[in-house]
Amino acid sequence: MSFKSESDAKAYWKENISLVVKLIAIWFLVSYGCGILLVDVLNNIQLGGYKLGFWFAQQGSIYTFVVLIFYYTKKMGDLDRKYGVHDE
Amino acid sequence: MELQTLTYIVVGFTFALYIGIAIWARAGSTKEFYVAGGGVNPVANGMATAADWMSAASFIGMAGLIAFMGYGGSVFLMGWTGGFVLLALLLAPYLRKYGKFTVPEFIGDRFYSRTARIVAVVCLIICSITYVIGQMKGIGVAFSRFLEVSYDTGLLVGMFIVFFYAVLGGMKGITYTQIAQYCVLILAYTIPAIFISLNLTGNPLPQLGLGSTISGTDVYLLDRLDQTVTELGFAQYTTAERLSTTNMFVYTLSLMIGTAGLPHVIIRFFTVPKVKDARSSAGWALVFIAILYTTAPAVAGMARLNLMNTIEPAAGENLKYDERPQWFKNWEKTGLLEFEDKNGDGRIQYVADKEKNEMVKVDRDIMVLANPEIAKLPNWVIALVAAGGLAAALSTAAGLLLAISSAISHDLLKGVFMPQISEKQELLASRLAMAGAIAAAGYLGFNPPDFAAGTVALAFGLAASSIFPVLMMGIFSRRVNKEGAIAGMVAGISVTLLYVFQHKGFMFVPGTEFLGDMPANWFFGIEPNAFGAIGALVNFTVANVVSRMTQEPPQEVQELVEHIRVPSGVAEAQDH
């Protein structure tokens, strides 16, 4: 199986890239953003016994990473079906 | 029952289990040896990947480092999990679609060059060997404690067992054994954590326990920890940075792209049936990894608090050396824990001030193994932790040795130097290569360049600077050509190696470092362990500039790039 037309192939790749870019932005935000660059600011907020920045660095970013990959898998599955390039 | 006997029983039982599985699922063909026949379920593959991935560094080393670094240790937590996002989104599906056995094979084809393939093999071997040294350190620590012998003897015993075990199985054996190893290591990690969290906070979930109040008080555990360590002159636990913000940023980045560039992890995604399985498999791997990685900070914080409380039960009331607990004596035997009574009062002073500190050696790598004993948990839990640590070190060492041996036998011998070699000879060559790799790594393991997690961080830096950029450009750019790829890999890994060697010694041999491990000489204050991200940047830049100045890749290579971007039709891709 492959794409029906050249323009389909281009559109598929474009949607793929745009999804990846969005997810990478979130990936960057939770780890480097909340966990490192803004850690001191966020540490002024408490989450139970955790300082928020510390929580992002040691717990929160990891939970987000897991969600990101499964969301990506789901969205790419939809995209493959939309363009008829899924394997069954 | 006696702790020692119980440990022998638990460790013996788990080893019998792994060897049983390895024999049951041993590899018959080269395809089974390298990629387990290509039919592994994505959840099972995720679990095996998690075991493969979580090494002695994760199991034994990481929580120990976090315990002493506090917030600064977050670089390991974010770095070693965040890389899976890159792997799932940028590499795994495309490499699976391409459907070959090894990473250098892809690089050789995509960059239509035997030289590129050879350079990739060299990079792969350098980072895998460095990685195995880290495992050897962990194996040495685990065996020395478990057999109550010196570190060096422990390491020798460990080398022998790894050799026997990895050479037998190949990928098929390894995949199924690793599933068993995952179960052992995750139980061994979480059970003591649950006990300790219950003891300290009354909350059975360590992830929540770390953010809870100490039982019977309304003081948060982390606040108490901050207070305890600062009173002794150490940096505040929850805010202590690893050297600087820049260093933390670069270190995390280096570990993330290193994770995504490690060949022994990448080849795991060649073992699932379809492209969509490669995507979800990375997700499952991260779920199984996250169970340990979100528990680790709790283990670290609680271990540090328990250690401090053991040595100084009440303010000014330091523990008498003669009354030291059994675990203290046991670790003294290994040489990884040392006490020196500087002021001659017979009590243990553990403070930040080097002049007054009497805990002259506390090897970070002992923390996780000692933790259940420090917390006075039942003997069966302590025995289980020993088994878990060994499972972690063995599973990763096996995975790495497989990556090294396939690079040598499949890429160098079969692919380049002796294409007419038979399947049987190829298997033999790969087993010999494994033996050589164990010997080399074991030798360097007698003088490891850093703690287990630190040594492993070096390996990640090397993978980050050489393999990840070239794979990513190979998939996302049609323009990068062979000249660019070769120059990029050589430049990236050279810059990183040079930086590491000048501070840690040539080939990590002590005494050959020409600049010394001194922060004053660090580039923007970046420590050698974190330098891979800079190496990767050099790689990307050099590859792009050189590619623009030389000819475009041939038409069929550009078509290959188009081809791997389409997820369907995996089966036909495999037969190429």
Coordinates of C-alpha atoms in Angstrom, one line a residue, chain B:
Chain B
M1 CA 16.2 -17.1 58.3
E2 CA 19.7 -15.7 58.1
L3 CA 20.0 -12.9 55.6
Q4 CA 22.9 -14.4 53.7
T5 CA 21.1 -17.8 53.2
L6 CA 17.9 -16.1 52.1
T7 CA 19.8 -13.9 49.6
Y8 CA 21.5 -17.0 48.1
I9 CA 18.1 -18.6 47.8
V10 CA 16.3 -15.7 46.2
V11 CA 19.2 -14.8 43.8
G12 CA 19.7 -18.5 43.0
F13 CA 16.0 -18.9 42.2
T14 CA 15.9 -15.9 39.9
F15 CA 19.0 -16.9 38.1
A16 CA 17.7 -20.4 37.5
L17 CA 14.5 -18.8 36.1
Y18 CA 16.5 -16.6 33.6
I19 CA 18.7 -19.5 32.5
G20 CA 15.7 -21.7 32.1
I21 CA 14.0 -19.2 29.8
A22 CA 17.2 -18.5 27.9
I23 CA 17.5 -22.2 27.1
W24 CA 13.8 -22.6 26.2
A25 CA 13.9 -19.6 23.9
R26 CA 17.4 -19.9 22.5
A27 CA 18.2 -18.5 19.1
G28 CA 18.4 -20.9 16.2
S29 CA 18.9 -18.5 13.3
T30 CA 20.7 -15.2 12.9
K31 CA 17.3 -13.4 12.5
E32 CA 16.2 -14.8 15.9
F33 CA 19.6 -14.0 17.3
Y34 CA 19.4 -10.3 16.3
V35 CA 15.8 -9.4 16.3
A36 CA 14.0 -12.3 18.0
G37 CA 12.3 -13.3 14.8
G38 CA 10.4 -10.0 14.4
G39 CA 7.1 -11.1 16.0
V40 CA 7.2 -9.8 19.6
N41 CA 4.0 -8.3 21.0
P42 CA 4.3 -4.5 21.7
V43 CA 3.4 -4.7 25.4
A44 CA 5.9 -7.6 25.9
N45 CA 8.4 -5.7 23.9
G46 CA 7.8 -2.6 26.0
M47 CA 8.5 -4.6 29.1
A48 CA 11.7 -6.1 27.7
T49 CA 12.8 -2.7 26.5
A50 CA 12.2 -1.4 30.0
A51 CA 14.4 -4.1 31.5
D52 CA 17.0 -3.6 28.8
W53 CA 17.0 0.1 29.4
M54 CA 16.9 0.1 33.2
S55 CA 20.4 -0.8 34.0
A56 CA 22.5 -0.9 37.1
A57 CA 22.6 2.8 36.7
S58 CA 18.9 3.2 37.0
F59 CA 18.4 0.6 39.7
I60 CA 21.5 0.9 41.8
G61 CA 23.0 4.2 40.9
M62 CA 20.3 6.7 40.2
A63 CA 18.4 7.0 43.5
G64 CA 21.8 7.1 45.3
L65 CA 22.9 10.1 43.2
I66 CA 19.6 11.9 43.7
A67 CA 19.8 11.2 47.4
F68 CA 23.0 13.2 47.6
M69 CA 22.3 15.7 44.8
G70 CA 18.6 16.4 45.7
Y71 CA 16.9 18.6 43.1
G72 CA 20.1 18.4 40.9
G73 CA 19.5 14.7 40.5
S74 CA 16.4 15.5 38.4
V75 CA 18.6 15.6 35.3
F76 CA 18.7 11.8 35.4
L77 CA 14.9 11.5 36.0
M78 CA 13.9 13.8 33.1
G79 CA 16.8 12.9 30.9
W80 CA 16.4 9.2 31.0
T81 CA 12.6 9.3 30.5
G82 CA 12.3 12.3 28.1
G83 CA 14.4 10.6 25.5
F84 CA 11.7 8.1 24.9
V85 CA 9.5 10.9 23.6
L86 CA 12.1 11.7 21.0
L87 CA 12.6 8.0 20.2
A88 CA 8.8 7.4 19.8
L89 CA 8.2 10.6 17.7
L90 CA 11.3 10.9 15.7
L91 CA 13.0 7.5 15.2
A92 CA 11.3 4.3 16.2
P93 CA 8.5 4.1 13.6
Y94 CA 10.7 5.0 10.7
L95 CA 13.6 2.7 11.6
R96 CA 11.0 -0.1 12.0
K97 CA 9.6 0.6 8.6
Y98 CA 13.0 0.3 7.1
G99 CA 13.3 -3.1 8.7
K100 CA 16.9 -4.0 9.0
F101 CA 18.8 -5.7 11.8
T102 CA 21.2 -3.0 13.1
V103 CA 21.6 0.7 13.3
P104 CA 24.9 0.9 11.3
E105 CA 23.1 -1.0 8.5
F106 CA 20.5 1.8 8.2
I107 CA 23.2 4.4 8.3
G108 CA 25.2 2.6 5.6
D109 CA 22.2 2.3 3.3
R110 CA 20.7 5.8 3.9
F111 CA 24.1 7.4 3.3
Y112 CA 25.0 4.9 0.5
S113 CA 28.4 4.4 2.0
R114 CA 30.5 1.7 3.5
T115 CA 32.6 4.3 5.2
A116 CA 29.5 5.7 6.9
R117 CA 28.6 2.3 8.1
I118 CA 32.1 1.6 9.5
V119 CA 32.1 5.0 11.3
A120 CA 28.7 4.2 12.8
V121 CA 30.1 0.9 14.0
V122 CA 33.0 2.6 15.7
C123 CA 30.8 5.1 17.4
L124 CA 28.4 2.4 18.5
I125 CA 31.2 0.3 20.0
I126 CA 32.7 3.3 21.8
C127 CA 29.5 4.3 23.5
S128 CA 28.3 0.7 24.2
I129 CA 31.6 -0.2 25.8
T130 CA 31.5 2.9 28.0
Y131 CA 28.0 1.9 28.9
V132 CA 29.0 -1.7 29.8
I133 CA 31.7 -0.3 32.1
G134 CA 28.9 1.4 34.1
Q135 CA 27.1 -1.9 34.3
M136 CA 30.2 -3.6 35.4
K137 CA 30.6 -1.1 38.3
G138 CA 27.0 -1.9 39.3
I139 CA 27.5 -5.7 39.0
G140 CA 30.7 -5.3 41.1
V141 CA 28.9 -3.4 43.8
A142 CA 26.0 -5.9 43.9
F143 CA 28.1 -9.0 43.9
S144 CA 30.6 -7.7 46.4
R145 CA 27.9 -7.0 48.9
F146 CA 26.0 -10.2 48.2
L147 CA 29.0 -12.4 48.5
E148 CA 30.6 -10.2 51.2
V149 CA 33.8 -9.9 49.3
S150 CA 35.9 -6.9 48.0
Y151 CA 34.6 -4.9 45.0
D152 CA 37.3 -6.4 42.7
T153 CA 36.4 -10.0 43.5
G154 CA 32.7 -9.2 43.0
L155 CA 33.4 -7.7 39.6
L156 CA 35.3 -10.8 38.5
V157 CA 32.5 -13.1 39.5
G158 CA 30.0 -10.8 37.8
M159 CA 32.0 -10.8 34.5
F160 CA 32.0 -14.6 34.4
I161 CA 28.2 -14.8 34.9
V162 CA 27.5 -12.1 32.3
F163 CA 29.7 -13.9 29.8
F164 CA 28.0 -17.2 30.3
Y165 CA 24.5 -15.7 30.2
A166 CA 24.7 -13.3 27.2
V167 CA 26.7 -15.5 24.9
L168 CA 24.1 -18.3 25.2
G169 CA 20.9 -16.4 24.3
G170 CA 20.9 -13.9 21.5
M171 CA 18.0 -11.5 21.1
K172 CA 15.2 -14.1 21.3
G173 CA 16.5 -15.6 24.6
I174 CA 17.2 -12.1 25.9
T175 CA 13.7 -10.7 25.0
Y176 CA 11.9 -13.3 27.1
T177 CA 14.4 -13.4 29.9
Q178 CA 14.2 -9.6 30.1
I179 CA 10.5 -9.8 30.7
A180 CA 11.2 -12.0 33.7
Q181 CA 14.0 -9.7 34.8
Y182 CA 11.7 -6.7 34.5
C183 CA 9.2 -8.3 36.9
V184 CA 12.0 -9.2 39.4
L185 CA 13.6 -5.7 39.3
I186 CA 10.4 -3.7 39.5
L187 CA 9.1 -5.8 42.5
A188 CA 12.5 -5.4 44.1
Y189 CA 12.4 -1.7 43.6
T190 CA 8.9 -0.9 44.6
I191 CA 8.3 -3.3 47.5
P192 CA 10.9 -1.7 49.8
A193 CA 9.8 1.8 48.6
I194 CA 6.3 1.0 49.7
F195 CA 7.4 -0.3 53.1
I196 CA 9.6 2.7 53.7
S197 CA 6.9 5.2 52.6
L198 CA 4.4 3.5 54.9
N199 CA 6.9 3.6 57.8
L200 CA 7.7 7.3 57.3
T201 CA 4.5 8.8 56.1
G202 CA 1.7 6.2 56.4
N203 CA 1.1 6.5 52.6
P204 CA 1.7 3.3 50.7
L205 CA 2.4 5.1 47.3
P206 CA 5.9 6.4 47.4
Q207 CA 5.1 9.0 44.7
L208 CA 2.6 10.5 47.1
G209 CA 4.5 9.7 50.3
L210 CA 7.4 11.9 49.3
G211 CA 4.9 14.8 49.2
S212 CA 3.2 13.8 52.5
T213 CA 3.7 14.7 56.1
I214 CA 5.8 12.5 58.4
S215 CA 3.6 10.1 60.4
G216 CA 2.4 11.5 63.7
T217 CA 3.5 15.1 62.9
D218 CA 2.3 17.8 60.5
V219 CA 5.7 18.4 59.1
Y220 CA 6.2 17.6 55.4
L221 CA 8.8 15.0 54.8
L222 CA 10.7 17.2 52.2
D223 CA 10.7 20.2 54.6
R224 CA 12.2 18.0 57.4
L225 CA 14.8 16.7 54.9
D226 CA 15.7 20.2 53.9
Q227 CA 16.1 21.2 57.5
T228 CA 18.1 18.2 58.5
V229 CA 20.7 18.5 55.7
T230 CA 21.1 22.3 55.9
E231 CA 21.7 22.0 59.6
L232 CA 24.7 19.8 58.8
G233 CA 26.0 22.3 56.2
F234 CA 24.8 20.4 53.1
A235 CA 22.9 22.2 50.3
Q236 CA 19.1 22.4 50.6
Y237 CA 17.7 19.1 49.2
T238 CA 14.8 20.5 47.1
T239 CA 16.6 23.4 45.5
A240 CA 20.3 22.3 45.2
E241 CA 21.2 22.7 41.5
R242 CA 23.6 20.5 39.7
L243 CA 26.4 23.1 39.3
S244 CA 24.4 25.6 37.4
T245 CA 21.2 26.1 35.4
T246 CA 23.1 25.9 32.1
N247 CA 24.8 22.7 33.2
M248 CA 21.4 21.1 34.2
F249 CA 19.9 22.1 30.9
V250 CA 22.7 20.7 28.9
Y251 CA 23.0 17.6 31.0
T252 CA 19.3 16.8 30.7
L253 CA 19.4 17.4 26.9
S254 CA 22.5 15.2 26.6
L255 CA 20.8 12.3 28.4
M256 CA 17.6 12.7 26.4
I257 CA 19.1 12.6 23.0
G258 CA 21.6 10.0 24.2
T259 CA 18.6 7.8 25.2
A260 CA 17.1 8.2 21.7
G261 CA 20.5 7.4 20.1
L262 CA 21.4 4.3 22.0
P263 CA 21.7 1.5 19.6
H264 CA 20.7 -1.3 22.0
V265 CA 17.4 0.5 22.7
I266 CA 16.8 1.3 19.1
I267 CA 17.2 -2.3 17.9
R268 CA 14.4 -3.3 20.3
F269 CA 11.9 -1.6 18.0
F270 CA 13.0 -3.8 15.1
T271 CA 11.4 -6.7 17.0
V272 CA 7.7 -5.7 16.7
P273 CA 5.5 -6.6 13.7
K274 CA 4.3 -3.2 12.5
V275 CA 5.1 0.5 12.4
K276 CA 2.2 1.3 14.7
D277 CA 3.5 -1.3 17.2
A278 CA 6.8 0.5 17.2
R279 CA 5.1 3.7 18.2
S280 CA 3.0 2.1 21.0
S281 CA 5.8 -0.1 22.1
A282 CA 7.8 3.0 23.0
G283 CA 4.9 4.2 25.0
W284 CA 4.6 0.9 26.9
A285 CA 8.3 0.9 27.5
L286 CA 8.0 4.3 29.1
V287 CA 5.1 3.2 31.3
F288 CA 7.1 0.4 32.7
I289 CA 10.1 2.6 33.1
A290 CA 8.1 5.4 34.7
I291 CA 7.0 3.0 37.5
L292 CA 10.6 2.9 38.6
Y293 CA 11.5 6.5 37.7
T294 CA 8.7 8.1 39.7
T295 CA 9.5 5.8 42.7
A296 CA 13.2 6.7 42.6
P297 CA 12.9 10.3 43.9
A298 CA 10.9 8.9 46.9
V299 CA 13.5 6.2 47.5
A300 CA 16.2 8.9 47.3
G301 CA 14.7 11.4 49.6
M302 CA 13.6 8.8 52.2
A303 CA 17.0 7.0 52.1
R304 CA 18.8 10.3 52.7
L305 CA 16.5 11.1 55.6
N306 CA 16.9 7.6 57.1
L307 CA 20.6 7.7 56.7
M308 CA 20.9 11.1 58.5
N309 CA 18.6 9.9 61.2
T310 CA 20.6 6.7 61.8
I311 CA 23.8 8.6 62.2
E312 CA 22.3 11.4 64.2
P313 CA 19.1 10.1 65.9
A314 CA 18.7 13.4 67.8
A315 CA 20.4 16.7 67.5
G316 CA 24.0 16.5 68.8
E317 CA 23.5 12.8 69.7
N318 CA 25.7 11.1 67.2
L319 CA 25.8 7.3 66.7
K320 CA 28.6 5.5 68.6
Y321 CA 30.9 3.7 66.1
D322 CA 30.9 0.6 68.3
E323 CA 27.1 0.5 68.2
R324 CA 26.9 0.8 64.4
P325 CA 24.3 -1.4 62.7
Q326 CA 25.1 -4.6 60.9
W327 CA 24.6 -3.0 57.4
F328 CA 27.3 -0.5 58.2
K329 CA 29.8 -3.3 59.0
N330 CA 28.8 -5.3 55.9
W331 CA 29.4 -2.3 53.6
E332 CA 32.7 -1.6 55.3
K333 CA 33.9 -5.0 54.1
T334 CA 33.3 -4.1 50.5
G335 CA 35.5 -1.0 50.9
L336 CA 32.6 1.2 49.6
L337 CA 31.9 2.7 53.0
E338 CA 34.6 4.1 55.2
F339 CA 34.7 5.8 58.6
E340 CA 37.6 7.7 60.2
D341 CA 37.4 8.9 63.8
K342 CA 39.0 12.3 63.2
N343 CA 38.2 13.8 66.6
G344 CA 38.6 10.5 68.5
D345 CA 35.3 10.7 70.4
G346 CA 34.2 7.2 69.1
R347 CA 31.0 8.8 67.6
I348 CA 30.2 9.3 63.9
Q349 CA 30.1 12.9 62.7
Y350 CA 28.6 13.2 59.2
V351 CA 28.8 16.8 58.1
A352 CA 29.4 18.8 54.9
D353 CA 32.7 20.3 56.2
K354 CA 35.5 18.1 54.8
E355 CA 37.8 18.7 57.7
K356 CA 35.4 17.5 60.3
N357 CA 33.4 14.9 58.2
E358 CA 34.2 11.4 59.5
M359 CA 32.2 9.4 56.8
V360 CA 35.2 9.6 54.5
K361 CA 33.7 7.4 51.9
V362 CA 30.1 6.9 51.2
D363 CA 29.9 5.4 47.7
R364 CA 26.7 6.7 46.1
D365 CA 26.1 3.3 44.4
I366 CA 25.5 1.5 47.7
M367 CA 22.4 3.6 48.7
V368 CA 19.7 1.6 47.0
L369 CA 21.1 -1.7 48.1
A370 CA 21.7 -0.5 51.6
N371 CA 18.4 1.3 51.9
P372 CA 16.1 -1.5 53.0
E373 CA 18.7 -2.4 55.7
I374 CA 19.0 1.1 56.9
A375 CA 15.2 1.3 57.1
K376 CA 15.3 -2.1 59.0
L377 CA 13.0 -3.9 56.6
P378 CA 12.5 -7.7 56.8
N379 CA 15.3 -9.9 55.4
W380 CA 13.3 -11.2 52.4
V381 CA 13.0 -7.7 51.1
I382 CA 16.7 -7.1 51.4
A383 CA 17.4 -10.4 49.5
L384 CA 14.9 -9.3 46.8
V385 CA 16.7 -6.0 46.3
A386 CA 20.0 -7.8 45.7
A387 CA 18.2 -10.0 43.1
G388 CA 16.7 -6.9 41.5
G389 CA 20.0 -5.1 41.2
L390 CA 21.6 -8.1 39.6
A391 CA 18.6 -8.5 37.2
A392 CA 19.0 -4.8 36.1
A393 CA 22.7 -5.0 35.5
L394 CA 22.5 -8.4 33.8
S395 CA 19.7 -7.5 31.4
T396 CA 21.3 -4.3 30.2
A397 CA 24.8 -5.8 30.0
A398 CA 23.2 -8.6 27.8
G399 CA 21.4 -6.1 25.6
L400 CA 24.5 -4.0 25.1
L401 CA 26.7 -6.9 24.4
L402 CA 24.2 -8.0 21.7
A403 CA 24.4 -4.5 20.1
I404 CA 28.2 -4.7 20.1
S405 CA 28.4 -8.2 18.8
S406 CA 25.9 -7.6 16.0
A407 CA 27.8 -4.5 15.0
I408 CA 31.0 -6.4 14.7
S409 CA 29.7 -9.7 13.2
H410 CA 26.9 -8.3 11.1
D411 CA 28.1 -4.9 10.1
L412 CA 31.8 -5.3 9.9
L413 CA 32.3 -8.9 9.0
K414 CA 29.3 -9.8 7.0
G415 CA 28.5 -6.3 5.7
V416 CA 32.0 -5.1 4.8
F417 CA 35.0 -7.4 5.1
M418 CA 33.7 -11.0 4.5
P419 CA 30.4 -10.9 2.7
Q420 CA 30.6 -14.6 1.9
I421 CA 30.6 -15.7 5.6
S422 CA 28.0 -18.4 6.5
E423 CA 25.3 -17.9 9.1
K424 CA 27.0 -20.3 11.4
Q425 CA 30.3 -18.4 11.2
E426 CA 28.5 -15.1 11.7
L427 CA 26.9 -16.4 14.9
L428 CA 30.3 -17.7 16.1
A429 CA 32.0 -14.3 15.4
S430 CA 29.3 -12.4 17.3
R431 CA 29.8 -14.7 20.3
L432 CA 33.5 -14.1 20.2
A433 CA 33.0 -10.4 19.9
M434 CA 30.8 -10.5 23.0
A435 CA 33.6 -12.3 25.0
G436 CA 36.0 -9.6 23.9
A437 CA 33.7 -6.8 24.9
I438 CA 33.2 -8.3 28.4
A439 CA 36.9 -8.6 28.9
A440 CA 37.5 -5.0 27.8
A441 CA 34.6 -3.6 29.9
G442 CA 35.6 -5.7 32.9
Y443 CA 39.1 -4.5 32.7
L444 CA 38.0 -0.8 32.7
G445 CA 35.5 -1.6 35.4
F446 CA 38.4 -2.0 37.9
N447 CA 39.0 1.7 37.5
P448 CA 35.6 3.1 36.6
P449 CA 35.7 6.8 35.5
D450 CA 32.7 7.7 37.8
F451 CA 29.8 6.2 39.8
A452 CA 27.7 3.7 37.8
A453 CA 25.2 6.4 36.8
G454 CA 28.0 8.9 36.0
T455 CA 29.8 6.4 33.7
V456 CA 26.5 5.6 32.0
A457 CA 25.9 9.3 31.5
L458 CA 29.2 9.5 29.6
A459 CA 28.0 6.7 27.3
F460 CA 24.8 8.7 26.7
G461 CA 26.8 11.7 25.8
L462 CA 28.8 9.7 23.2
A463 CA 25.6 8.3 21.7
A464 CA 24.0 11.7 21.7
S465 CA 26.9 13.3 19.8
S466 CA 27.3 10.6 17.2
I467 CA 24.3 8.4 16.5
F468 CA 21.1 10.3 17.2
P469 CA 21.8 13.3 14.9
V470 CA 22.7 11.2 12.0
L471 CA 19.6 9.0 12.3
M472 CA 17.3 12.0 12.7
M473 CA 18.8 13.8 9.7
G474 CA 18.6 10.6 7.7
I475 CA 14.9 10.5 8.2
F476 CA 13.9 14.1 8.2
S477 CA 16.2 15.6 5.6
R478 CA 16.6 14.4 2.0
R479 CA 19.5 16.7 1.5
V480 CA 22.0 15.4 4.0
N481 CA 24.5 13.2 2.1
K482 CA 27.2 10.8 2.9
E483 CA 30.0 13.4 3.2
G484 CA 27.8 15.3 5.6
A485 CA 26.9 12.3 7.7
I486 CA 30.4 11.0 8.0
A487 CA 31.9 14.4 8.8
G488 CA 29.1 15.0 11.3
M489 CA 29.6 11.8 13.2
V490 CA 33.3 12.1 13.3
A491 CA 33.2 15.7 14.5
G492 CA 30.5 15.1 17.1
I493 CA 32.0 12.1 18.8
S494 CA 35.6 13.6 18.6
V495 CA 34.6 16.8 20.3
T496 CA 32.8 14.9 23.0
L497 CA 35.6 12.3 23.5
L498 CA 38.3 14.9 23.6
Y499 CA 36.4 16.9 26.2
V500 CA 35.7 13.8 28.3
F501 CA 39.2 12.4 28.0
Q502 CA 41.0 15.6 28.9
H503 CA 39.1 15.6 32.2
K504 CA 38.7 11.9 32.9
G505 CA 41.8 10.4 31.4
F506 CA 42.5 8.9 28.0
M507 CA 40.3 5.8 27.7
F508 CA 39.5 6.6 31.3
V509 CA 42.9 5.4 32.5
P510 CA 43.7 7.4 35.6
G511 CA 46.7 9.7 35.4
T512 CA 46.3 10.5 31.7
E513 CA 43.9 13.4 32.0
F514 CA 45.8 16.4 30.8
L515 CA 43.4 19.1 32.2
G516 CA 42.2 17.3 35.3
D517 CA 38.7 17.1 36.4
M518 CA 38.5 20.7 37.4
P519 CA 35.5 23.0 36.9
A520 CA 37.7 26.0 36.1
N521 CA 38.5 24.4 32.7
W522 CA 35.0 23.6 31.8
F523 CA 33.4 25.1 28.8
F524 CA 30.6 27.4 30.1
G525 CA 30.8 25.4 33.3
I526 CA 29.5 22.2 31.6
E527 CA 30.7 19.0 33.2
P528 CA 32.1 16.3 31.0
N529 CA 29.2 13.9 31.7
A530 CA 26.9 16.5 30.2
F531 CA 28.9 17.4 27.1
G532 CA 27.1 15.1 24.6
A533 CA 24.5 17.8 23.8
I534 CA 27.2 20.1 22.6
G535 CA 28.7 17.3 20.6
A536 CA 25.3 16.7 19.0
L537 CA 25.1 20.4 18.1
V538 CA 28.5 20.2 16.4
N539 CA 27.4 17.0 14.6
F540 CA 24.2 18.7 13.2
T541 CA 26.0 21.8 12.2
V542 CA 29.0 20.1 10.5
A543 CA 26.7 17.6 8.7
N544 CA 24.5 20.3 7.3
V545 CA 27.3 22.6 6.2
V546 CA 29.3 19.8 4.5
S547 CA 26.1 18.5 2.8
R548 CA 25.4 21.9 1.3
M549 CA 28.9 22.1 -0.1
T550 CA 28.8 18.7 -1.7
Q551 CA 26.6 16.8 -4.2
E552 CA 22.9 15.9 -3.4
P553 CA 22.3 12.3 -2.5
P554 CA 21.4 10.1 -5.5
Q555 CA 17.7 9.8 -6.6
E556 CA 17.2 6.2 -5.2
V557 CA 18.3 7.4 -1.8
Q558 CA 15.9 10.3 -1.8
E559 CA 13.2 7.7 -2.7
L560 CA 14.3 5.5 0.2
V561 CA 13.7 8.5 2.5
E562 CA 10.2 8.9 1.0
H563 CA 9.6 5.2 1.5
I564 CA 10.4 5.1 5.2
R565 CA 8.0 7.9 5.8
V566 CA 5.1 5.7 4.7
P567 CA 4.0 3.5 7.6
S568 CA 2.4 0.7 5.5
G569 CA 4.0 -2.2 3.7
V570 CA 6.4 -3.2 6.4
A571 CA 6.6 -6.9 5.3
E572 CA 8.0 -6.1 1.9
A573 CA 10.5 -3.7 3.3
Q574 CA 12.0 -6.5 5.4
D575 CA 12.8 -8.6 2.4
H576 CA 14.9 -6.0 0.7

